[in-house]
Tab-separated table of C-alpha atoms and ligand atoms in Angstrom:
chain	number	residue	atom	x	y	z
A	1	MET	CA	72.454	143.649	117.357
A	2	THR	CA	75.562	142.132	116.518
A	3	HIS	CA	78.414	143.313	118.202
A	4	PRO	CA	82.569	141.983	116.685
A	5	GLY	CA	83.594	140.073	119.245
A	6	PHE	CA	82.993	139.457	123.045
A	7	THR	CA	81.016	142.290	124.903
A	8	ARG	CA	79.643	142.800	128.534
A	9	HIS	CA	75.873	143.671	128.984
A	10	ASP	CA	72.438	142.363	130.815
A	11	ASP	CA	75.531	141.726	133.049
A	12	ARG	CA	76.235	138.293	131.461
A	13	LEU	CA	79.617	137.874	128.551
A	14	TRP	CA	78.011	138.138	124.948
A	15	VAL	CA	79.431	136.591	121.463
A	16	GLU	CA	77.968	138.689	118.903
A	17	SER	CA	74.496	138.022	119.679
A	18	LEU	CA	74.509	135.164	121.581
A	19	PRO	CA	74.781	134.873	125.242
A	20	LEU	CA	77.541	132.936	126.200
A	21	ASP	CA	76.276	130.870	128.666
A	22	GLU	CA	73.695	129.311	126.175
A	23	VAL	CA	76.955	128.336	123.789
A	24	ALA	CA	77.723	126.558	126.880
A	25	GLU	CA	74.697	125.205	127.930
A	26	ARG	CA	74.521	123.603	124.243
A	27	TYR	CA	78.129	122.537	123.289
A	28	GLY	CA	78.978	121.345	127.142
A	29	THR	CA	82.476	122.511	128.648
A	30	PRO	CA	85.111	122.767	127.866
A	31	CYS	CA	84.896	124.565	125.098
A	32	TYR	CA	86.682	127.254	122.615
A	33	VAL	CA	83.920	130.003	121.037
A	34	TYR	CA	85.162	132.477	118.333
A	35	SER	CA	83.678	134.782	116.958
A	36	ARG	CA	83.661	135.849	113.291
A	37	ALA	CA	83.387	139.107	113.478
A	38	ALA	CA	86.324	139.760	115.908
A	39	ILE	CA	87.831	137.585	113.108
A	40	GLU	CA	87.308	139.267	110.216
A	41	ALA	CA	87.525	142.939	111.911
A	42	ARG	CA	91.092	141.936	112.592
A	43	TRP	CA	91.653	140.441	108.874
A	44	ASN	CA	90.269	143.950	107.467
A	45	ARG	CA	92.290	146.256	109.658
A	46	TYR	CA	95.937	144.291	108.261
A	47	ARG	CA	94.022	144.340	104.876
A	48	THR	CA	92.920	148.041	104.980
A	49	ALA	CA	97.024	148.650	105.992
A	50	LEU	CA	98.822	146.725	103.287
A	51	GLY	CA	98.289	148.072	99.810
A	52	SER	CA	97.454	145.828	97.166
A	53	ASP	CA	101.056	144.984	96.106
A	54	ALA	CA	101.127	142.967	99.266
A	55	ASP	CA	99.974	139.932	100.842
A	56	ILE	CA	98.886	138.883	104.119
A	57	CYS	CA	99.725	134.884	104.969
A	58	TYR	CA	97.870	133.921	107.794
A	59	ALA	CA	100.382	132.221	110.227
A	60	VAL	CA	98.124	128.558	110.092
A	61	LYS	CA	99.892	127.728	113.570
A	62	ALA	CA	98.239	130.203	115.314
A	63	ASN	CA	94.261	128.239	114.658
A	64	GLY	CA	94.812	125.616	112.191
A	65	ASN	CA	91.292	124.732	112.448
A	66	LEU	CA	89.471	123.891	108.564
A	67	GLY	CA	86.469	126.273	109.254
A	68	LEU	CA	88.894	129.400	110.057
A	69	LEU	CA	91.099	128.374	107.848
A	70	ASN	CA	88.272	128.316	104.894
A	71	LEU	CA	87.031	131.601	106.582
A	72	LEU	CA	90.553	133.552	105.624
A	73	ALA	CA	90.566	131.609	102.371
A	74	ARG	CA	87.325	133.262	101.391
A	75	HIS	CA	88.554	136.580	102.587
A	76	GLY	CA	91.492	135.434	99.987
A	77	ALA	CA	94.354	135.141	102.592
A	78	GLY	CA	97.517	133.632	101.772
A	79	PHE	CA	99.433	131.087	104.076
A	80	ASP	CA	102.114	130.699	106.256
A	81	ILE	CA	102.666	126.886	107.183
A	82	VAL	CA	105.239	125.374	108.883
A	83	SER	CA	104.656	121.350	108.131
A	84	GLY	CA	103.110	119.079	105.474
A	85	GLY	CA	100.120	118.981	107.927
A	86	GLU	CA	99.584	122.394	107.666
A	87	LEU	CA	100.051	122.332	103.913
A	88	GLU	CA	97.182	120.001	103.545
A	89	ARG	CA	94.654	121.658	105.696
A	90	VAL	CA	95.236	124.977	103.810
A	91	LEU	CA	94.507	122.686	100.743
A	92	ARG	CA	91.501	120.932	102.603
A	93	ALA	CA	89.470	124.847	103.598
A	94	GLY	CA	90.401	125.588	99.846
A	95	GLY	CA	93.503	128.156	100.053
A	96	GLU	CA	95.731	128.623	97.017
A	97	ALA	CA	99.156	127.039	97.116
A	98	ALA	CA	100.328	129.832	95.120
A	99	ARG	CA	100.070	131.805	98.294
A	100	VAL	CA	101.428	129.616	100.668
A	101	VAL	CA	105.028	130.080	102.116
A	102	PHE	CA	106.841	127.270	103.478
A	103	SER	CA	108.491	128.160	106.807
A	104	GLY	CA	109.778	126.260	109.462
A	105	VAL	CA	114.005	125.213	110.177
A	106	GLY	CA	113.564	120.975	109.609
A	107	LYS	CA	111.191	120.431	106.258
A	108	GLY	CA	111.716	117.160	105.745
A	109	THR	CA	111.971	115.736	102.416
A	110	ASP	CA	108.486	114.377	101.971
A	111	GLU	CA	107.260	117.646	102.795
A	112	ILE	CA	109.135	119.902	99.917
A	113	ARG	CA	108.035	116.927	97.520
A	114	ARG	CA	104.415	117.573	98.349
A	115	ALA	CA	104.562	122.048	98.757
A	116	LEU	CA	106.818	121.613	95.069
A	117	ARG	CA	104.284	119.337	93.282
A	118	ALA	CA	101.420	121.574	95.152
A	119	GLY	CA	103.301	124.663	93.883
A	120	ILE	CA	103.438	126.611	96.660
A	121	ARG	CA	104.605	130.561	96.612
A	122	CYS	CA	108.072	130.205	98.152
A	123	PHE	CA	110.432	128.021	100.412
A	124	ASN	CA	111.700	130.020	103.573
A	125	VAL	CA	114.708	128.263	103.446
A	126	GLU	CA	116.531	128.275	107.435
A	127	SER	CA	119.945	127.274	106.542
A	128	ALA	CA	122.807	125.791	103.734
A	129	ALA	CA	122.147	122.288	104.245
A	130	GLU	CA	118.303	122.875	104.116
A	131	LEU	CA	118.628	124.916	100.591
A	132	GLU	CA	120.654	121.777	99.343
A	133	ARG	CA	117.628	119.360	100.244
A	134	ILE	CA	115.081	121.902	98.717
A	135	ALA	CA	117.575	121.706	95.406
A	136	GLY	CA	117.942	117.724	95.201
A	137	VAL	CA	114.257	117.300	95.201
A	138	ALA	CA	113.759	120.196	92.927
A	139	GLU	CA	116.066	118.819	90.366
A	140	ALA	CA	114.340	115.040	91.011
A	141	GLU	CA	110.929	116.626	90.074
A	142	GLY	CA	112.162	118.431	87.775
A	143	THR	CA	110.757	121.761	88.940
A	144	PRO	CA	113.118	124.527	90.058
A	145	ALA	CA	111.903	125.043	93.354
A	146	PRO	CA	111.487	128.594	94.671
A	147	VAL	CA	113.394	130.175	97.594
A	148	ALA	CA	113.769	133.097	100.041
A	149	LEU	CA	116.080	132.821	102.778
A	150	ARG	CA	115.438	132.860	106.081
A	151	VAL	CA	117.960	135.648	107.491
A	152	ASN	CA	118.130	136.118	111.063
A	153	PRO	CA	119.008	139.941	111.585
A	154	ASP	CA	119.642	139.754	115.368
A	155	VAL	CA	117.481	141.928	117.069
A	156	ASN	CA	116.037	141.885	120.498
A	157	PRO	CA	112.349	141.394	120.336
A	158	GLU	CA	112.014	142.279	124.125
A	159	THR	CA	109.377	138.784	124.144
A	160	HIS	CA	108.880	136.136	126.216
A	161	PRO	CA	112.424	134.172	125.697
A	162	TYR	CA	110.449	130.551	124.704
A	163	ILE	CA	108.940	133.181	121.708
A	164	ALA	CA	111.895	135.246	120.935
A	165	THR	CA	113.448	134.005	117.646
A	166	GLY	CA	115.707	136.463	115.625
A	167	LEU	CA	118.507	136.262	118.092
A	168	ALA	CA	121.761	135.274	116.170
A	169	GLN	CA	122.181	132.462	119.048
A	170	SER	CA	118.170	130.944	118.449
A	171	LYS	CA	118.393	127.740	116.423
A	172	PHE	CA	116.252	130.643	113.825
A	173	GLY	CA	117.251	131.454	109.998
A	174	ILE	CA	120.835	132.213	108.637
A	175	ALA	CA	122.781	134.914	109.702
A	176	LEU	CA	122.989	137.983	107.843
A	177	ASP	CA	126.124	138.007	107.407
A	178	GLU	CA	126.074	134.307	105.594
A	179	ALA	CA	123.231	135.439	103.642
A	180	GLU	CA	124.690	137.174	101.009
A	181	ALA	CA	127.023	133.926	99.702
A	182	LEU	CA	124.122	131.857	100.257
A	183	TYR	CA	122.048	134.039	97.689
A	184	ARG	CA	124.836	134.199	95.611
A	185	GLN	CA	124.766	130.244	95.721
A	186	ALA	CA	121.175	130.063	94.771
A	187	ALA	CA	120.981	132.567	92.100
A	188	ASP	CA	123.556	130.426	90.443
A	189	ASP	CA	121.787	127.156	90.614
A	190	PRO	CA	119.429	126.673	88.040
A	191	ARG	CA	117.373	123.924	90.184
A	192	LEU	CA	116.383	127.234	92.439
A	193	GLN	CA	114.868	130.527	92.206
A	194	VAL	CA	115.167	133.398	94.334
A	195	ARG	CA	112.119	134.931	95.074
A	196	GLY	CA	112.553	136.843	98.354
A	197	ILE	CA	114.101	137.568	101.228
A	198	ALA	CA	112.454	136.287	105.077
A	199	CYS	CA	112.710	136.824	108.517
A	200	HIS	CA	110.853	136.322	111.744
A	201	ILE	CA	112.079	137.899	114.841
A	202	GLY	CA	109.657	136.676	117.127
A	203	SER	CA	105.755	136.200	118.467
A	204	GLN	CA	103.855	138.168	121.414
A	205	LEU	CA	105.363	142.231	120.421
A	206	LEU	CA	104.585	144.671	121.946
A	207	SER	CA	106.673	147.344	120.001
A	208	VAL	CA	107.013	148.193	116.785
A	209	ALA	CA	110.866	149.061	117.019
A	210	PRO	CA	112.591	145.708	116.780
A	211	LEU	CA	110.333	144.989	113.500
A	212	THR	CA	111.548	148.395	112.083
A	213	GLU	CA	115.322	147.413	112.770
A	214	ALA	CA	114.780	144.067	111.582
A	215	ALA	CA	113.302	145.712	108.401
A	216	GLU	CA	115.994	147.913	108.088
A	217	ARG	CA	118.373	145.320	107.957
A	218	LEU	CA	116.589	143.097	105.465
A	219	ALA	CA	116.025	146.096	103.269
A	220	ALA	CA	119.953	146.750	103.114
A	221	LEU	CA	120.655	142.837	102.400
A	222	ALA	CA	118.014	143.431	99.665
A	223	GLY	CA	119.813	146.790	97.996
A	224	ARG	CA	123.146	144.561	98.131
A	225	LEU	CA	121.528	141.722	96.285
A	226	GLN	CA	119.714	144.194	93.721
A	227	GLU	CA	123.129	145.569	93.208
A	228	GLN	CA	124.574	141.979	92.616
A	229	GLY	CA	121.505	141.532	89.691
A	230	ILE	CA	119.758	139.350	92.189
A	231	VAL	CA	116.202	140.119	91.683
A	232	LEU	CA	114.103	139.696	94.514
A	233	ASP	CA	109.891	139.391	94.159
A	234	HIS	CA	109.121	140.430	97.982
A	235	VAL	CA	110.535	140.628	101.706
A	236	ASP	CA	108.509	138.725	103.983
A	237	ALA	CA	108.497	140.266	107.397
A	238	GLY	CA	107.157	137.607	109.711
A	239	GLY	CA	104.713	137.696	112.230
A	240	GLY	CA	104.646	138.632	115.528
A	241	LEU	CA	102.366	141.748	116.605
A	242	GLY	CA	100.939	141.184	120.095
A	243	VAL	CA	98.056	141.195	121.617
A	244	HIS	CA	95.676	141.898	124.695
A	245	TYR	CA	95.625	139.465	127.274
A	246	VAL	CA	95.643	141.346	130.597
A	247	ASP	CA	96.524	144.877	130.595
A	248	GLU	CA	99.113	144.787	127.379
A	249	ARG	CA	98.287	148.055	124.806
A	250	PRO	CA	99.787	146.002	121.910
A	251	PRO	CA	100.010	148.803	118.979
A	252	SER	CA	97.775	148.394	115.644
A	253	PRO	CA	97.895	146.694	112.520
A	254	ALA	CA	98.196	149.313	110.802
A	255	GLU	CA	101.027	150.560	113.031
A	256	HIS	CA	102.777	146.981	112.378
A	257	ILE	CA	102.480	147.906	109.000
A	258	GLU	CA	103.546	150.595	108.827
A	259	ALA	CA	107.073	150.217	111.070
A	260	VAL	CA	107.788	146.718	108.332
A	261	THR	CA	107.057	148.599	105.058
A	262	ALA	CA	108.406	152.373	105.585
A	263	PRO	CA	111.945	150.817	105.405
A	264	LEU	CA	111.411	148.781	102.370
A	265	ARG	CA	109.187	151.552	100.428
A	266	ASP	CA	112.397	152.072	97.918
A	267	LEU	CA	113.300	148.646	96.808
A	268	GLY	CA	110.006	148.222	94.811
A	269	VAL	CA	109.191	144.724	95.892
A	270	ALA	CA	106.244	143.605	97.295
A	271	VAL	CA	105.693	143.362	100.750
A	272	LEU	CA	104.190	139.696	103.019
A	273	VAL	CA	103.660	139.620	106.498
A	274	GLU	CA	102.942	136.401	108.519
A	275	PRO	CA	100.526	137.511	111.265
A	276	GLY	CA	98.972	134.914	113.622
A	277	ARG	CA	98.066	135.912	116.983
A	278	ALA	CA	96.682	139.184	115.847
A	279	ILE	CA	93.965	137.604	113.590
A	280	VAL	CA	92.652	135.397	115.883
A	281	ALA	CA	93.945	135.098	119.547
A	282	GLU	CA	91.357	138.174	121.089
A	283	ALA	CA	88.668	136.399	118.298
A	284	GLY	CA	88.417	133.428	121.066
A	285	VAL	CA	87.908	131.873	124.284
A	286	LEU	CA	87.325	129.192	126.520
A	287	VAL	CA	84.550	128.533	128.250
A	288	THR	CA	85.474	126.433	131.525
A	289	ARG	CA	82.170	125.305	133.939
A	290	ILE	CA	83.612	125.071	137.838
A	291	GLU	CA	83.495	122.237	139.338
A	292	TYR	CA	84.456	122.526	142.613
A	293	LEU	CA	85.847	125.345	145.016
A	294	LYS	CA	87.805	124.366	147.794
A	295	GLN	CA	90.689	125.769	150.385
A	296	ASN	CA	94.151	124.844	151.085
A	297	GLY	CA	96.325	126.910	153.177
A	298	GLY	CA	94.378	129.524	153.483
A	299	ARG	CA	94.157	130.100	149.609
A	300	GLU	CA	90.622	128.779	147.502
A	301	PHE	CA	90.731	127.187	144.433
A	302	ALA	CA	88.409	127.003	141.347
A	303	ILE	CA	88.564	123.812	140.161
A	304	VAL	CA	87.732	124.396	136.371
A	305	ASP	CA	86.979	121.458	133.827
A	306	ALA	CA	89.342	122.834	131.726
A	307	GLY	CA	92.837	121.886	132.356
A	308	MET	CA	96.651	122.610	130.929
A	309	ASN	CA	95.906	119.529	128.124
A	310	ASP	CA	92.802	122.245	126.752
A	311	TYR	CA	95.032	125.656	127.119
A	312	LEU	CA	98.974	125.166	127.445
A	313	ARG	CA	100.132	128.659	127.888
A	314	PRO	CA	99.443	129.518	131.140
A	315	ALA	CA	101.367	126.207	132.325
A	316	LEU	CA	104.475	126.325	129.231
A	317	TYR	CA	104.810	130.127	129.655
A	318	ASP	CA	103.516	131.639	132.663
A	319	ALA	CA	100.957	133.500	130.505
A	320	ALA	CA	98.792	135.768	132.405
A	321	HIS	CA	95.287	135.584	130.960
A	322	THR	CA	92.037	137.342	132.043
A	323	VAL	CA	89.528	135.142	133.775
A	324	GLU	CA	86.171	136.446	134.125
A	325	SER	CA	82.433	135.103	135.003
A	326	ILE	CA	80.327	134.478	131.943
A	327	ALA	CA	76.410	134.941	133.781
A	328	PRO	CA	75.910	136.520	136.972
A	329	THR	CA	75.932	134.093	140.093
A	330	SER	CA	75.030	134.557	144.069
A	331	ALA	CA	78.694	134.221	145.381
A	332	HIS	CA	80.733	137.470	146.338
A	333	CYS	CA	83.313	138.778	144.567
A	334	ARG	CA	86.881	137.452	146.125
A	335	PRO	CA	90.086	136.353	144.855
A	336	VAL	CA	90.664	132.817	143.695
A	337	ASP	CA	92.843	130.140	142.104
A	338	VAL	CA	91.665	128.896	139.010
A	339	VAL	CA	93.317	125.707	138.588
A	340	GLY	CA	92.473	122.215	136.311
A	341	PRO	CA	92.063	119.003	137.427
A	342	VAL	CA	95.252	117.710	135.826
A	343	CYS	CA	97.602	116.357	137.986
A	344	GLU	CA	100.611	118.860	137.803
A	345	SER	CA	100.529	121.982	140.133
A	346	ALA	CA	101.322	124.145	136.422
A	347	ASP	CA	97.675	123.450	135.946
A	348	THR	CA	96.406	126.740	136.957
A	349	PHE	CA	94.831	129.513	135.109
A	350	ALA	CA	94.691	132.304	137.230
A	351	ARG	CA	96.265	133.132	140.191
A	352	ASP	CA	94.782	135.459	143.342
A	353	CYS	CA	91.845	136.278	140.465
A	354	PRO	CA	88.945	138.156	141.573
A	355	LEU	CA	85.534	136.322	140.620
A	356	PRO	CA	82.538	135.479	142.133
A	357	ALA	CA	83.008	131.860	142.164
A	358	ALA	CA	80.451	129.033	142.833
A	359	ALA	CA	80.299	125.496	142.170
A	360	GLY	CA	78.562	124.937	138.604
A	361	GLY	CA	79.448	128.494	137.317
A	362	LEU	CA	80.744	129.529	133.770
A	363	LEU	CA	84.207	131.187	133.349
A	364	ALA	CA	85.575	132.486	130.317
A	365	ILE	CA	89.359	132.184	129.558
A	366	ARG	CA	89.874	135.517	127.286
A	367	SER	CA	92.301	136.117	124.163
A	368	ALA	CA	92.079	131.810	123.826
A	369	GLY	CA	91.756	131.469	119.875
A	370	ALA	CA	95.380	131.517	119.192
A	371	TYR	CA	97.555	128.775	119.936
A	372	GLY	CA	95.112	127.439	122.585
A	373	ALA	CA	93.047	124.415	120.796
A	374	VAL	CA	95.897	123.793	118.112
A	375	MET	CA	98.234	123.128	120.946
A	376	ALA	CA	96.028	121.188	122.901
A	377	SER	CA	97.061	117.441	123.904
A	378	ALA	CA	94.888	114.339	125.057
A	379	TYR	CA	97.169	114.159	128.397
A	380	ASN	CA	95.500	112.512	131.407
A	381	ALA	CA	93.523	110.498	128.623
A	382	ARG	CA	91.346	113.898	128.430
A	383	PRO	CA	89.632	114.204	124.930
A	384	ARG	CA	90.523	117.664	122.777
A	385	PRO	CA	87.793	120.002	123.600
A	386	PRO	CA	85.327	121.159	120.583
A	387	GLU	CA	85.543	124.636	118.851
A	388	VAL	CA	82.539	126.887	118.017
A	389	LEU	CA	82.324	129.422	115.787
A	390	VAL	CA	79.684	132.161	116.009
A	391	ASP	CA	78.284	134.264	113.616
A	392	GLY	CA	76.070	136.755	114.881
A	393	PRO	CA	72.799	134.582	116.460
A	394	ARG	CA	73.723	131.516	114.658
A	395	SER	CA	76.980	129.444	115.903
A	396	HIS	CA	78.554	126.356	114.055
A	397	LEU	CA	80.641	123.074	115.224
A	398	ILE	CA	83.509	123.273	113.572
A	399	ARG	CA	85.245	120.763	115.145
A	400	ARG	CA	83.096	118.028	117.764
A	401	ARG	CA	84.419	116.954	121.063
A	402	GLU	CA	86.698	114.355	120.338
A	403	THR	CA	85.650	111.308	121.561
A	404	LEU	CA	87.812	108.284	123.781
A	405	ASP	CA	87.558	106.136	121.101
A	406	GLU	CA	89.216	109.056	118.682
A	407	LEU	CA	91.681	109.573	121.574
A	408	MET	CA	92.701	105.898	121.594
A	409	THR	CA	92.597	105.196	117.618
A	410	GLY	CA	95.541	103.755	116.091
A	411	GLU	CA	96.940	102.101	120.049
A	412	ALA	CA	96.925	98.587	120.218
A	413	SER	CA	97.692	95.257	122.660
A	414	LEU	CA	100.390	93.215	122.545
A	415	PRO	CA	99.774	89.968	121.191
A	416	GLU	CA	98.982	86.723	123.458
A	417	ASP	CA	102.436	85.734	124.997
B	501	LLP	N1	105.934	133.306	110.968
B	501	LLP	C1	106.633	132.476	111.538
B	501	LLP	C2	107.775	131.899	110.479
B	501	LLP	C3	106.828	132.049	112.900
B	501	LLP	O1	107.619	131.421	113.660
B	501	LLP	C4	105.058	132.594	113.997
B	501	LLP	C5	105.080	131.944	115.157
B	501	LLP	C6	104.836	133.450	113.028
B	501	LLP	C7	105.000	133.824	111.724
B	501	LLP	C8	103.345	134.228	113.612
B	501	LLP	O2	103.790	134.974	114.712
B	501	LLP	P1	102.468	135.638	115.463
B	501	LLP	O3	102.073	136.842	114.592
B	501	LLP	O4	101.625	134.895	116.011
B	501	LLP	O5	103.376	135.770	116.593
B	501	LLP	N2	102.769	129.152	121.224
B	501	LLP	C9	103.769	130.665	121.555
B	501	LLP	C10	103.651	131.418	120.142
B	501	LLP	C11	104.883	130.826	118.949
B	501	LLP	C12	105.379	131.252	118.265
B	501	LLP	C13	105.717	131.024	117.131
B	501	LLP	N3	106.136	131.387	115.482
B	501	LLP	C14	102.520	130.836	122.230
B	501	LLP	O6	101.825	130.543	122.338
B	501	LLP	O7	102.765	132.190	122.698
């Protein structure tokens, strides 16, 4: 029987129809494992909640693996990108340029040119200076650039300060009270085509109230623009829906959609959303093996073979994750600190985590499908881990483990003195 995602039965953690320990034996550890059914289930919940006059632009930054992007492209996904590299990923994965929106505060001239030539749907513009740069490239290319202004609605998303983006003091977006004049300027500029309004207030949101508040401010701005004859094709409400890591109870995709579409309903424009985490986070785990157990200062440590280079969120944001044992062990359950081999104290995945920890045992760090593999580095000269997509009883290696040769590619010694 195929299960959507990760389930525990027969005292083991399963991914769809495969015991996770079998997947670990086959591909080695550390290793990211994703469930196709779990990704599709989340995707379908968004798709069902959004009417036909709306588009889901998956935020590639959450997980840009080609296999995963290809899966979403087959479901007709649009994509939210933040770099020329992400555009290249989308195109190589079979995504349609016409369904791509390009966000980000610092788009380079080459990236703008490439996106314009590819025929993307819209640039989400972050400043007056960037608007001018885009207009200049459009003029040189002889193609008007489709633009939306990313406005900063100044609402508090009540999330971690590192991932809050919609406050007045943040580097993101254009202040609401400056946006109107810039829209008039853009509308009068033949090098630009005004397409919409965009906004993104933050990530891992556990209440939809700030999303509604932001959408209300966008609706008011859209109304004022329409009165001035500035025609909009869409309003892009961004991403941000939170997920379950430990004990969070996030709103559903349907609640997210209702919260952002209700204030915009009377405008008669399409609504876009840019979810990333909500599509892929819970559909992935990082599988790691306990190398050693040790005690120091009255604490017990399980030293695992995954490090902060493989999965950065706990070290960077102090993010809490559920860590669980994959297969039964003969050890008794007791609180241990799960730490990696990297030479930093921040290289800690969980503290006082109740586990039947035994050397050689396998652990799963849950909800690691978003902002996991994409944020991995080769710090401490540790090759980046593989990624595996499980589909029922089958597993597909969608990125193999980096080799030491690949890790050092492009480096060179100095010429002889
Ligand atoms: N749209 C824009 C313009 C964004 O900046 C982001 C995320 C998203 C959409 C997708 O947001 P989501 O639906 O995934 O919340 N590395 C951090 C998260 C950084 C999010 C940055 N922007 C973390 O691991 O928590």
